[in-house]
């Protein structure tokens, strides 16, 4: 029993202990976590404070980093210094703030890092580094909000303090493009070009750039403005390029960015960046704007080609034509192929329709595209153009209202004519009447008369039957035009043929007595020969030609006679003229009628054609504007010339000026003015005979100027200048022997020269000097008005001959001065000698003894 009581006591004690332990555990845990969080908080504060101090220490350091970047301006370096310690407290670059103030009494900061270009750091300024972190309990036992932990450190910047032994600042950094070239698609939109410094600097770097290449700025692309500015502490700058995605088919283009001279940096390589822009547009389709059109033949029009989109290339399009309308007869087109200029989206094929006077059916033709270069064929590829006829049907009429012939005439021909050509078949029914009896007095085929397309006339033949009755009265046969097909009835529409016993032959004559070649049509003049009445036989009219114009040179004719067919009214002789380029007098062609066959010569029987000249007067000019000749040249030729042959005599007057004096015994003689270029000639020579005297004188000139000519106009050059060069040399002579100066000029050797003529130039070509070797002096210069030698020449000899000439000009008297580097010593038995040579002259010499 005691044992059970003991067990119960033991169990009671254990239960009481467990309860007490359960009550103590939470308190113990809170105490442990409190100690841990307090330690964390203390550690975070310490890390943030140390981080701020380390960063401020870095930013206040003296000197520069690589690339001339000061420590206080190295924003990345200051932040990295803070994070080296602050990383244990979770400090990142965004948790570090950098600013600057002017010292303890300045109040607030005046700038932040990076510094703006216009902000400068002075002595006693401070760098301020603030580092911020946050603390929050590991276990959210209580709902604690994050607690910021911040530390600020201010340190005075040690700026521009020289420390003995400190190495010099590094060189200025180099800047270059990161890439030299890239290829992009036109549809890329925007791209960025990077410039990279070899190292950061505390100075603002400005990099200008220019543009080049086949792509057009503002059209193919736009670019951010120049220059690129890189702020202190940064190492890169960028150029933004926006590529224009157009719809133009084009070759690949290049946009070239060329770096200029940077500020606060050195231009490196690559200093150009090439953007190759690949086109993303297909070649355009070329087609007709419309599939067809119709227009009257008096209206020219266009068959318009269109492109589906522009192209930067010239597009070549070939085509063929076919159809009822005939190219070259009914219309003309440009020759295939045609070229559509770059960037054009439409292009006309000009249809030039011939507005003829021919009644015809409407005529269509087609233009078919057959190929294209730099494009593909689209639809429609065929354009049908219909030429609508605008001509009324022609009138049909009898050439003559009447004619006569005796019973023995055999036949009488009755001619009908059209007022205009027609492309249609024309039939003309005729009504027969009159007092003569058909098949007794005459026979005739009354089938409707047929005029084929293109013809202008047709005839019906009356066969007269002789009855040998001399006492019968005149008999008539009348023909009357009925309703023609494809033509209108004109006037006269009635023809009377009389069978008589006393028919008279008609007269042949010119329709007009004169004409001018300016009245030409179809390349020449048509001269009409008329009959006064119809005749039953062919009438032949011969001609001869006269006048001032030359046959087969100034004109040609198609025949020397014409034939007017039986029943006809006229015939033509065609005169064609040659259009030469010769200015000439008006010319005439006389066409003189001979004796006709089956007709009498009427009036007028002479036709005169005047050919007015249509050519401008030729231009007259000298073949050159000038020449130079020596005084002993003899005869000099100046040629005046026409640009083309003239048919007229051209007078060539001229005036003479210049410094040379004309006339025998003076400087020259010249051909008298005026001269003449005869018809058919092209030039004439003016002769200048130069007189070779023995006078030393300046070069002279003869200036010949053309005056106003007849039958020509002045052109350029109208003035010719002959320069006469004097051939007598101007040879200077010594005025005495060379001599040394005195006192302070003992080291100078003088030689006085005098010219033959003080106004005529002369050329000094060579100077030599000998001086004793024992004189112990070197020659340092030679002057003759100007320095001709400078140096340090040792004795005993010196020759100067380059450049050539050494000196040129005119003078009366002048000194040649030789300058030695010291006063020469006297050397008994030796000498000083000077030799000077002038152009065209014998050398002159001067020699003096050394002692």
PDB file of C-alpha atoms in Angstrom, residues 188-318:
ATOM      1  CA  UNK A 188      12.904  46.110 -89.109  1.00  0.00           C
ATOM      2  CA  UNK A 189      11.534  49.437 -87.916  1.00  0.00           C
ATOM      3  CA  UNK A 190      14.001  50.842 -85.388  1.00  0.00           C
ATOM      4  CA  UNK A 191      17.585  49.879 -84.615  1.00  0.00           C
ATOM      5  CA  UNK A 192      20.212  51.230 -82.234  1.00  0.00           C
ATOM      6  CA  UNK A 193      23.852  51.901 -83.148  1.00  0.00           C
ATOM      7  CA  UNK A 194      26.212  51.836 -80.139  1.00  0.00           C
ATOM      8  CA  UNK A 195      29.362  53.923 -79.655  1.00  0.00           C
ATOM      9  CA  UNK A 196      31.756  52.631 -76.963  1.00  0.00           C
ATOM     10  CA  UNK A 197      34.421  54.482 -74.925  1.00  0.00           C
ATOM     11  CA  UNK A 198      37.496  52.483 -73.943  1.00  0.00           C
ATOM     12  CA  UNK A 199      37.044  53.865 -70.414  1.00  0.00           C
ATOM     13  CA  UNK A 200      34.730  56.168 -68.536  1.00  0.00           C
ATOM     14  CA  UNK A 201      35.714  59.787 -67.989  1.00  0.00           C
ATOM     15  CA  UNK A 202      34.529  62.614 -65.765  1.00  0.00           C
ATOM     16  CA  UNK A 203      34.136  64.836 -68.830  1.00  0.00           C
ATOM     17  CA  UNK A 204      31.191  65.011 -71.129  1.00  0.00           C
ATOM     18  CA  UNK A 205      32.072  63.353 -74.435  1.00  0.00           C
ATOM     19  CA  UNK A 206      30.421  64.804 -77.541  1.00  0.00           C
ATOM     20  CA  UNK A 207      30.633  62.824 -80.782  1.00  0.00           C
ATOM     21  CA  UNK A 208      29.353  64.449 -83.988  1.00  0.00           C
ATOM     22  CA  UNK A 209      28.534  62.292 -86.981  1.00  0.00           C
ATOM     23  CA  UNK A 210      27.568  62.742 -90.609  1.00  0.00           C
ATOM     24  CA  UNK A 211      25.589  60.630 -93.060  1.00  0.00           C
ATOM     25  CA  UNK A 212      26.453  59.146 -96.426  1.00  0.00           C
ATOM     26  CA  UNK A 213      25.495  56.178 -98.566  1.00  0.00           C
ATOM     27  CA  UNK A 214      22.988  55.372-101.285  1.00  0.00           C
ATOM     28  CA  UNK A 215      19.970  55.533 -98.954  1.00  0.00           C
ATOM     29  CA  UNK A 216      18.427  58.988 -98.535  1.00  0.00           C
ATOM     30  CA  UNK A 217      18.147  60.408 -95.026  1.00  0.00           C
ATOM     31  CA  UNK A 218      14.614  61.625 -94.396  1.00  0.00           C
ATOM     32  CA  UNK A 219      13.249  59.343 -97.149  1.00  0.00           C
ATOM     33  CA  UNK A 220      14.681  55.881 -96.587  1.00  0.00           C
ATOM     34  CA  UNK A 221      15.445  56.423 -92.925  1.00  0.00           C
ATOM     35  CA  UNK A 222      15.528  58.977 -90.136  1.00  0.00           C
ATOM     36  CA  UNK A 223      18.226  59.242 -87.500  1.00  0.00           C
ATOM     37  CA  UNK A 224      18.577  60.848 -84.086  1.00  0.00           C
ATOM     38  CA  UNK A 225      20.320  64.185 -84.089  1.00  0.00           C
ATOM     39  CA  UNK A 226      24.060  64.745 -84.026  1.00  0.00           C
ATOM     40  CA  UNK A 227      26.104  64.877 -81.813  1.00  0.00           C
ATOM     41  CA  UNK A 228      25.898  61.878 -79.512  1.00  0.00           C
ATOM     42  CA  UNK A 229      26.483  63.022 -75.894  1.00  0.00           C
ATOM     43  CA  UNK A 230      27.992  60.627 -73.314  1.00  0.00           C
ATOM     44  CA  UNK A 231      27.721  61.991 -69.770  1.00  0.00           C
ATOM     45  CA  UNK A 232      30.580  61.670 -67.232  1.00  0.00           C
ATOM     46  CA  UNK A 233      30.871  58.192 -65.813  1.00  0.00           C
ATOM     47  CA  UNK A 234      29.195  56.480 -68.738  1.00  0.00           C
ATOM     48  CA  UNK A 235      30.977  54.543 -71.489  1.00  0.00           C
ATOM     49  CA  UNK A 236      28.374  54.175 -74.224  1.00  0.00           C
ATOM     50  CA  UNK A 237      26.238  56.376 -76.406  1.00  0.00           C
ATOM     51  CA  UNK A 238      23.715  55.438 -79.015  1.00  0.00           C
ATOM     52  CA  UNK A 239      22.255  56.569 -82.316  1.00  0.00           C
ATOM     53  CA  UNK A 240      18.650  55.624 -83.049  1.00  0.00           C
ATOM     54  CA  UNK A 241      17.824  54.856 -86.689  1.00  0.00           C
ATOM     55  CA  UNK A 242      14.233  54.427 -87.892  1.00  0.00           C
ATOM     56  CA  UNK A 243      14.069  52.538 -91.203  1.00  0.00           C
ATOM     57  CA  UNK A 244      11.229  53.510 -93.547  1.00  0.00           C
ATOM     58  CA  UNK A 245       9.375  50.467 -94.811  1.00  0.00           C
ATOM     59  CA  UNK A 246       8.192  51.786 -98.169  1.00  0.00           C
ATOM     60  CA  UNK A 247       6.498  49.914-101.001  1.00  0.00           C
ATOM     61  CA  UNK A 248       9.192  50.765-103.552  1.00  0.00           C
ATOM     62  CA  UNK A 249      11.027  47.924-105.283  1.00  0.00           C
ATOM     63  CA  UNK A 250      14.672  48.925-105.118  1.00  0.00           C
ATOM     64  CA  UNK A 251      18.206  47.643-104.852  1.00  0.00           C
ATOM     65  CA  UNK A 252      19.792  47.159-101.471  1.00  0.00           C
ATOM     66  CA  UNK A 253      20.819  50.539-100.056  1.00  0.00           C
ATOM     67  CA  UNK A 254      23.409  51.648 -97.574  1.00  0.00           C
ATOM     68  CA  UNK A 255      23.216  54.218 -94.815  1.00  0.00           C
ATOM     69  CA  UNK A 256      26.717  55.147 -93.671  1.00  0.00           C
ATOM     70  CA  UNK A 257      27.259  56.882 -90.320  1.00  0.00           C
ATOM     71  CA  UNK A 258      30.623  58.624 -90.254  1.00  0.00           C
ATOM     72  CA  UNK A 259      32.063  59.721 -86.921  1.00  0.00           C
ATOM     73  CA  UNK A 260      33.415  63.254 -86.792  1.00  0.00           C
ATOM     74  CA  UNK A 261      36.024  64.634 -84.407  1.00  0.00           C
ATOM     75  CA  UNK A 262      34.864  63.928 -80.841  1.00  0.00           C
ATOM     76  CA  UNK A 263      35.231  66.272 -77.861  1.00  0.00           C
ATOM     77  CA  UNK A 264      37.085  64.855 -74.802  1.00  0.00           C
ATOM     78  CA  UNK A 265      37.810  61.593 -76.627  1.00  0.00           C
ATOM     79  CA  UNK A 266      39.923  60.276 -79.504  1.00  0.00           C
ATOM     80  CA  UNK A 267      38.314  58.849 -82.631  1.00  0.00           C
ATOM     81  CA  UNK A 268      39.061  55.153 -82.818  1.00  0.00           C
ATOM     82  CA  UNK A 269      38.256  52.372 -85.253  1.00  0.00           C
ATOM     83  CA  UNK A 270      35.801  51.547 -86.617  1.00  0.00           C
ATOM     84  CA  UNK A 271      34.737  55.167 -87.017  1.00  0.00           C
ATOM     85  CA  UNK A 272      32.170  54.346 -89.683  1.00  0.00           C
ATOM     86  CA  UNK A 273      29.113  52.155 -89.370  1.00  0.00           C
ATOM     87  CA  UNK A 274      27.454  50.798 -92.515  1.00  0.00           C
ATOM     88  CA  UNK A 275      23.804  49.759 -92.446  1.00  0.00           C
ATOM     89  CA  UNK A 276      22.951  47.523 -95.407  1.00  0.00           C
ATOM     90  CA  UNK A 277      19.195  47.867 -95.950  1.00  0.00           C
ATOM     91  CA  UNK A 278      17.798  44.855 -97.807  1.00  0.00           C
ATOM     92  CA  UNK A 279      14.647  45.630 -99.803  1.00  0.00           C
ATOM     93  CA  UNK A 280      11.554  43.548 -98.973  1.00  0.00           C
ATOM     94  CA  UNK A 281       9.356  44.572-101.924  1.00  0.00           C
ATOM     95  CA  UNK A 282       8.636  42.414-104.965  1.00  0.00           C
ATOM     96  CA  UNK A 283       9.092  43.870-108.478  1.00  0.00           C
ATOM     97  CA  UNK A 284       5.913  45.718-109.498  1.00  0.00           C
ATOM     98  CA  UNK A 285       3.397  44.434-112.005  1.00  0.00           C
ATOM     99  CA  UNK A 286       3.001  46.456-115.197  1.00  0.00           C
ATOM    100  CA  UNK A 287      -0.321  46.454-117.053  1.00  0.00           C
ATOM    101  CA  UNK A 288      -2.666  48.729-118.956  1.00  0.00           C
ATOM    102  CA  UNK A 289      -4.859  51.077-116.974  1.00  0.00           C
ATOM    103  CA  UNK A 290      -7.837  50.271-119.267  1.00  0.00           C
ATOM    104  CA  UNK A 291      -8.523  47.234-121.443  1.00  0.00           C
ATOM    105  CA  UNK A 292      -9.867  49.313-124.355  1.00  0.00           C
ATOM    106  CA  UNK A 293     -10.835  52.764-125.592  1.00  0.00           C
ATOM    107  CA  UNK A 294     -12.348  54.398-128.684  1.00  0.00           C
ATOM    108  CA  UNK A 295     -11.592  57.843-130.062  1.00  0.00           C
ATOM    109  CA  UNK A 296     -12.245  59.779-133.272  1.00  0.00           C
ATOM    110  CA  UNK A 297      -9.359  59.811-135.718  1.00  0.00           C
ATOM    111  CA  UNK A 298      -8.823  63.539-135.168  1.00  0.00           C
ATOM    112  CA  UNK A 299      -8.042  62.934-131.468  1.00  0.00           C
ATOM    113  CA  UNK A 300      -4.632  61.745-130.304  1.00  0.00           C
ATOM    114  CA  UNK A 301      -4.732  59.819-127.062  1.00  0.00           C
ATOM    115  CA  UNK A 302      -2.729  57.757-124.596  1.00  0.00           C
ATOM    116  CA  UNK A 303      -2.654  54.088-123.768  1.00  0.00           C
ATOM    117  CA  UNK A 304      -1.650  54.389-120.129  1.00  0.00           C
ATOM    118  CA  UNK A 305       0.569  51.825-118.440  1.00  0.00           C
ATOM    119  CA  UNK A 306       0.379  51.496-114.664  1.00  0.00           C
ATOM    120  CA  UNK A 307       2.578  49.894-112.020  1.00  0.00           C
ATOM    121  CA  UNK A 308       1.190  48.106-108.974  1.00  0.00           C
ATOM    122  CA  UNK A 309       3.719  49.987-106.818  1.00  0.00           C
ATOM    123  CA  UNK A 310       6.763  52.203-107.416  1.00  0.00           C
ATOM    124  CA  UNK A 311      10.220  50.995-108.294  1.00  0.00           C
ATOM    125  CA  UNK A 312      13.546  52.750-107.911  1.00  0.00           C
ATOM    126  CA  UNK A 313      14.709  51.090-111.117  1.00  0.00           C
ATOM    127  CA  UNK A 314      14.003  52.014-114.705  1.00  0.00           C
ATOM    128  CA  UNK A 315      11.491  49.519-116.085  1.00  0.00           C
ATOM    129  CA  UNK A 316      11.762  48.449-119.720  1.00  0.00           C
ATOM    130  CA  UNK A 317       8.509  47.280-121.339  1.00  0.00           C
ATOM    131  CA  UNK A 318       8.269  45.702-124.805  1.00  0.00           C
TER     132      UNK A 318
END
